[in-house]
Short mmCIF file of C-alpha atoms in Angstrom, two decimals:
data_model
loop_
_atom_site.label_atom_id
_atom_site.label_comp_id
_atom_site.label_asym_id
_atom_site.label_seq_id
_atom_site.Cartn_x
_atom_site.Cartn_y
_atom_site.Cartn_z
CA UNK E 1 91.69 56.51 -20.02
CA UNK E 2 92.42 55.40 -16.59
CA UNK E 3 89.98 54.59 -13.76
CA UNK E 4 90.17 56.27 -10.72
CA UNK E 5 88.97 53.74 -7.71
CA UNK E 6 88.23 55.98 -4.70
CA UNK E 7 87.45 55.15 -1.00
CA UNK E 8 86.32 56.68 1.62
CA UNK E 9 87.61 56.98 4.80
CA UNK E 10 84.25 58.25 7.13
CA UNK E 11 86.28 58.45 10.20
CA UNK E 12 89.09 60.21 9.48
CA UNK E 13 87.67 62.81 7.39
CA UNK E 14 89.35 62.12 4.28
CA UNK E 15 89.27 60.66 1.20
CA UNK E 16 91.78 58.24 -0.05
CA UNK E 17 92.36 57.43 -3.59
CA UNK E 18 94.33 55.17 -5.55
CA UNK E 19 95.21 54.93 -9.59
CA UNK E 20 94.82 52.15 -11.81
CA UNK E 21 98.29 52.66 -13.75
CA UNK E 22 97.49 50.49 -16.69
CA UNK E 23 93.62 50.22 -18.05
CA UNK E 24 93.41 46.52 -17.78
CA UNK E 25 89.59 46.36 -17.02
CA UNK E 26 87.06 47.01 -14.38
CA UNK E 27 88.14 44.20 -12.48
CA UNK E 28 91.77 45.22 -12.30
CA UNK E 29 90.44 48.73 -11.16
CA UNK E 30 88.37 47.07 -8.13
CA UNK E 31 91.41 44.86 -7.37
CA UNK E 32 93.55 47.95 -7.04
CA UNK E 33 91.51 49.07 -4.05
CA UNK E 34 91.86 46.26 -2.45
CA UNK E 35 93.85 47.69 0.23
CA UNK E 36 91.36 50.05 1.27
CA UNK E 37 88.55 47.72 1.30
CA UNK E 38 90.22 45.38 3.60
CA UNK E 39 87.88 42.36 4.69
CA UNK E 40 84.82 44.03 4.84
CA UNK E 41 81.80 43.97 2.34
CA UNK E 42 81.95 46.89 0.24
CA UNK E 43 80.27 48.96 -2.60
CA UNK E 44 81.21 49.53 -6.13
CA UNK E 45 80.00 53.16 -7.64
CA UNK E 46 80.35 53.06 -11.69
CA UNK E 47 80.27 57.39 -12.21
CA UNK E 48 79.05 56.73 -16.01
CA UNK E 49 75.90 54.80 -15.01
CA UNK E 50 74.01 57.89 -13.07
CA UNK E 51 70.07 56.58 -11.99
CA UNK E 52 67.46 59.58 -11.01
CA UNK E 53 64.94 59.01 -9.31
CA UNK E 54 63.38 60.25 -5.24
CA UNK E 55 66.05 57.76 -3.61
CA UNK E 56 69.63 56.89 -4.43
CA UNK E 57 70.30 53.61 -5.76
CA UNK E 58 72.46 52.67 -3.31
CA UNK E 59 70.68 53.45 -0.45
CA UNK E 60 67.83 51.26 -2.23
CA UNK E 61 70.49 48.50 -2.43
CA UNK E 62 71.64 48.88 0.45
CA UNK E 63 67.87 48.09 2.31
CA UNK E 64 67.70 45.22 0.08
CA UNK E 65 71.39 44.26 1.30
CA UNK E 66 69.55 44.25 4.54
CA UNK E 67 67.78 41.41 4.23
CA UNK E 68 69.27 39.23 1.96
CA UNK E 69 73.31 40.41 2.44
CA UNK E 70 75.89 38.37 0.42
CA UNK E 71 76.17 39.99 -2.88
CA UNK E 72 73.89 42.69 -4.69
CA UNK E 73 73.70 44.15 -8.03
CA UNK E 74 71.80 46.63 -9.63
CA UNK E 75 70.17 45.09 -12.72
CA UNK E 76 67.86 46.79 -15.61
CA UNK E 77 66.07 45.20 -18.35
CA UNK E 78 67.91 45.84 -22.07
CA UNK E 79 66.62 45.23 -25.30
CA UNK E 80 66.95 41.65 -26.04
CA UNK E 81 69.41 42.26 -29.41
CA UNK E 82 71.35 44.32 -26.88
CA UNK E 83 72.33 41.70 -24.69
CA UNK E 84 75.83 41.89 -26.69
CA UNK E 85 76.57 44.72 -24.73
CA UNK E 86 75.90 44.57 -21.10
CA UNK E 87 76.95 41.97 -18.35
CA UNK E 88 73.85 39.89 -18.17
CA UNK E 89 71.99 37.46 -15.50
CA UNK E 90 71.05 34.02 -15.53
CA UNK E 91 68.31 34.30 -12.89
CA UNK E 92 67.23 31.77 -10.55
CA UNK E 93 63.89 32.60 -8.22
CA UNK E 94 65.10 35.11 -4.66
CA UNK E 95 64.31 33.66 -1.44
CA UNK E 96 62.86 36.94 -0.35
CA UNK E 97 59.73 38.74 -0.56
CA UNK E 98 60.45 41.51 -2.21
CA UNK E 99 60.27 41.57 -5.76
CA UNK E 100 62.87 43.88 -6.79
CA UNK E 101 64.96 40.76 -6.04
CA UNK E 102 66.08 38.28 -8.13
CA UNK E 103 68.32 35.17 -7.37
CA UNK E 104 71.36 34.97 -9.29
CA UNK E 105 72.60 31.81 -10.80
CA UNK E 106 75.29 32.51 -13.47
CA UNK E 107 76.79 35.94 -15.18
CA UNK E 108 77.84 36.28 -18.61
CA UNK E 109 79.50 39.31 -20.10
CA UNK E 110 78.21 40.74 -23.73
CA UNK E 111 76.42 37.34 -24.41
CA UNK E 112 75.56 36.97 -28.10
CA UNK E 113 71.48 37.61 -28.59
CA UNK E 114 70.84 34.06 -29.75
CA UNK E 115 72.41 32.45 -26.09
CA UNK E 116 71.62 35.54 -23.43
CA UNK E 117 69.79 33.80 -20.31
CA UNK E 118 68.10 36.98 -19.80
CA UNK E 119 67.29 40.71 -20.22
CA UNK E 120 68.40 41.71 -17.24
CA UNK E 121 71.84 43.56 -17.37
CA UNK E 122 74.00 44.73 -14.18
CA UNK E 123 74.41 48.21 -14.19
CA UNK E 124 76.95 50.42 -12.74
CA UNK E 125 76.13 50.02 -8.56
CA UNK E 126 77.42 46.35 -7.07
CA UNK E 127 77.57 45.60 -3.21
CA UNK E 128 80.09 42.88 -2.73
CA UNK E 129 82.30 40.58 -0.48
CA UNK E 130 85.68 40.87 -0.18
CA UNK E 131 86.50 36.85 -1.23
CA UNK E 132 85.90 38.67 -4.79
CA UNK E 133 89.25 39.98 -4.54
CA UNK E 134 90.81 36.46 -4.04
CA UNK E 135 89.17 35.77 -7.68
CA UNK E 136 90.84 39.15 -9.06
CA UNK E 137 93.80 38.66 -8.11
CA UNK E 138 94.48 35.77 -10.58
CA UNK E 139 94.73 38.43 -13.38
CA UNK E 140 92.37 36.44 -15.91
CA UNK E 141 91.36 37.86 -19.06
CA UNK E 142 88.01 37.70 -20.47
CA UNK E 143 86.00 39.82 -22.55
CA UNK E 144 87.62 41.69 -24.93
CA UNK E 145 90.92 41.09 -23.45
CA UNK E 146 90.63 42.68 -20.15
CA UNK E 147 90.49 41.65 -16.67
CA UNK E 148 86.48 41.77 -15.83
CA UNK E 149 84.91 41.97 -12.78
CA UNK E 150 81.76 40.09 -14.18
CA UNK E 151 84.05 36.82 -14.45
CA UNK E 152 85.66 37.43 -10.45
CA UNK E 153 81.54 37.77 -9.46
CA UNK E 154 80.59 34.78 -11.20
CA UNK E 155 83.07 32.62 -9.22
CA UNK E 156 81.07 33.14 -5.81
CA UNK E 157 78.26 32.39 -7.15
CA UNK E 158 76.89 28.87 -5.28
CA UNK E 159 79.52 29.97 -2.11
CA UNK E 160 77.81 32.73 -1.04
CA UNK E 161 73.80 34.62 -0.94
CA UNK E 162 74.04 36.59 -4.72
CA UNK E 163 71.45 38.37 -5.82
CA UNK E 164 70.41 41.21 -8.50
CA UNK E 165 68.26 44.08 -7.54
CA UNK E 166 65.45 45.95 -10.13
CA UNK E 167 66.31 49.57 -8.42
CA UNK E 168 63.35 52.37 -8.82
CA UNK E 169 64.46 55.30 -11.02
CA UNK E 170 65.55 56.65 -14.31
CA UNK E 171 69.03 55.04 -15.47
CA UNK E 172 71.43 57.17 -17.99
CA UNK E 173 74.41 55.77 -19.59
CA UNK E 174 77.07 59.27 -19.36
CA UNK E 175 79.18 57.33 -21.04
CA UNK E 176 77.39 57.79 -23.93
CA UNK E 177 77.31 61.72 -25.43
CA UNK E 178 73.72 61.34 -26.16
CA UNK E 179 73.13 59.95 -22.63
CA UNK E 180 75.81 62.70 -20.78
CA UNK E 181 73.36 65.00 -22.44
CA UNK E 182 69.80 63.47 -21.43
CA UNK E 183 71.25 63.13 -17.20
CA UNK E 184 71.95 66.99 -17.20
CA UNK E 185 68.28 67.83 -18.79
CA UNK E 186 66.78 65.69 -16.23
CA UNK E 187 68.47 66.51 -13.65
CA UNK E 188 67.92 70.26 -14.37
CA UNK E 189 64.35 69.58 -14.93
CA UNK E 190 64.26 67.57 -11.57
CA UNK E 191 65.28 70.67 -9.61
CA UNK E 192 62.11 73.07 -8.99
CA UNK E 193 65.02 75.81 -8.64
CA UNK E 194 65.68 75.55 -12.77
CA UNK E 195 62.82 73.36 -14.17
CA UNK E 196 60.76 76.52 -15.35
CA UNK E 197 64.06 77.50 -16.92
CA UNK E 198 65.62 75.00 -18.35
CA UNK E 199 62.02 73.98 -19.81
CA UNK E 200 61.82 77.47 -21.32
CA UNK E 201 65.66 77.59 -23.56
CA UNK E 202 64.52 74.22 -24.41
CA UNK E 203 61.42 74.88 -26.15
#
C-alpha cells in the first residue's frame, strides 16, 4: 500500500495532500510532506494506531510540548520479548516535573530483546522539528531496507531537546486484524448512544 501524507492548511480551509509514489518506508513518506511543513515544527499521526482516552493523545502531547519543546514522541510499554517489533527508546532522566516525560538518549529500530535498551516503544504520534528533513533527504536505508523515520530522528538527539511522553489512554494497533476489531468495539462501547446496544449484541 502507498502511504498517504496529509498536511492540513487551516487558514485556507482546505486539506492538501501528497501521495508517496513508492513504498520506501515511513521516513520517505514523511519526507514527501516537506514542502507543506516548511521550517516549522510539525506533527506526524499514523492512522493505524489509535488511542482511546478522555483527552486525545496529540492534545496531551501538545501540553507536554509547551514544557519541553524540541522533539516529542508518544511511547508505551511493550513486553520485553516483543521489542523486535517496535522502535525502542534508550532513556535518560528528563529535566521536567511531569513524570510522564522521559529523556531520550537513543532510538533503536526493532532491536533483538537481548540487546534492547528498554521496553518503551514509540507509538504513532510524533511532534518533530523541521531539521529531521535534512537527515531524511539522505535516503539512507535502515531496518527492512526502508528509509526509517526512527533513524533520522536519532540524529537529532544531542542537538535538540528530545523526550518520550507516556500518554494516557488505551492503544489499539489497527494494522492488525484483531486490533482493528477490538478498536471498533472499544470506541462503540465508549459512546453513550451505542454502548448498551453494542454490549447486548456482543453477548
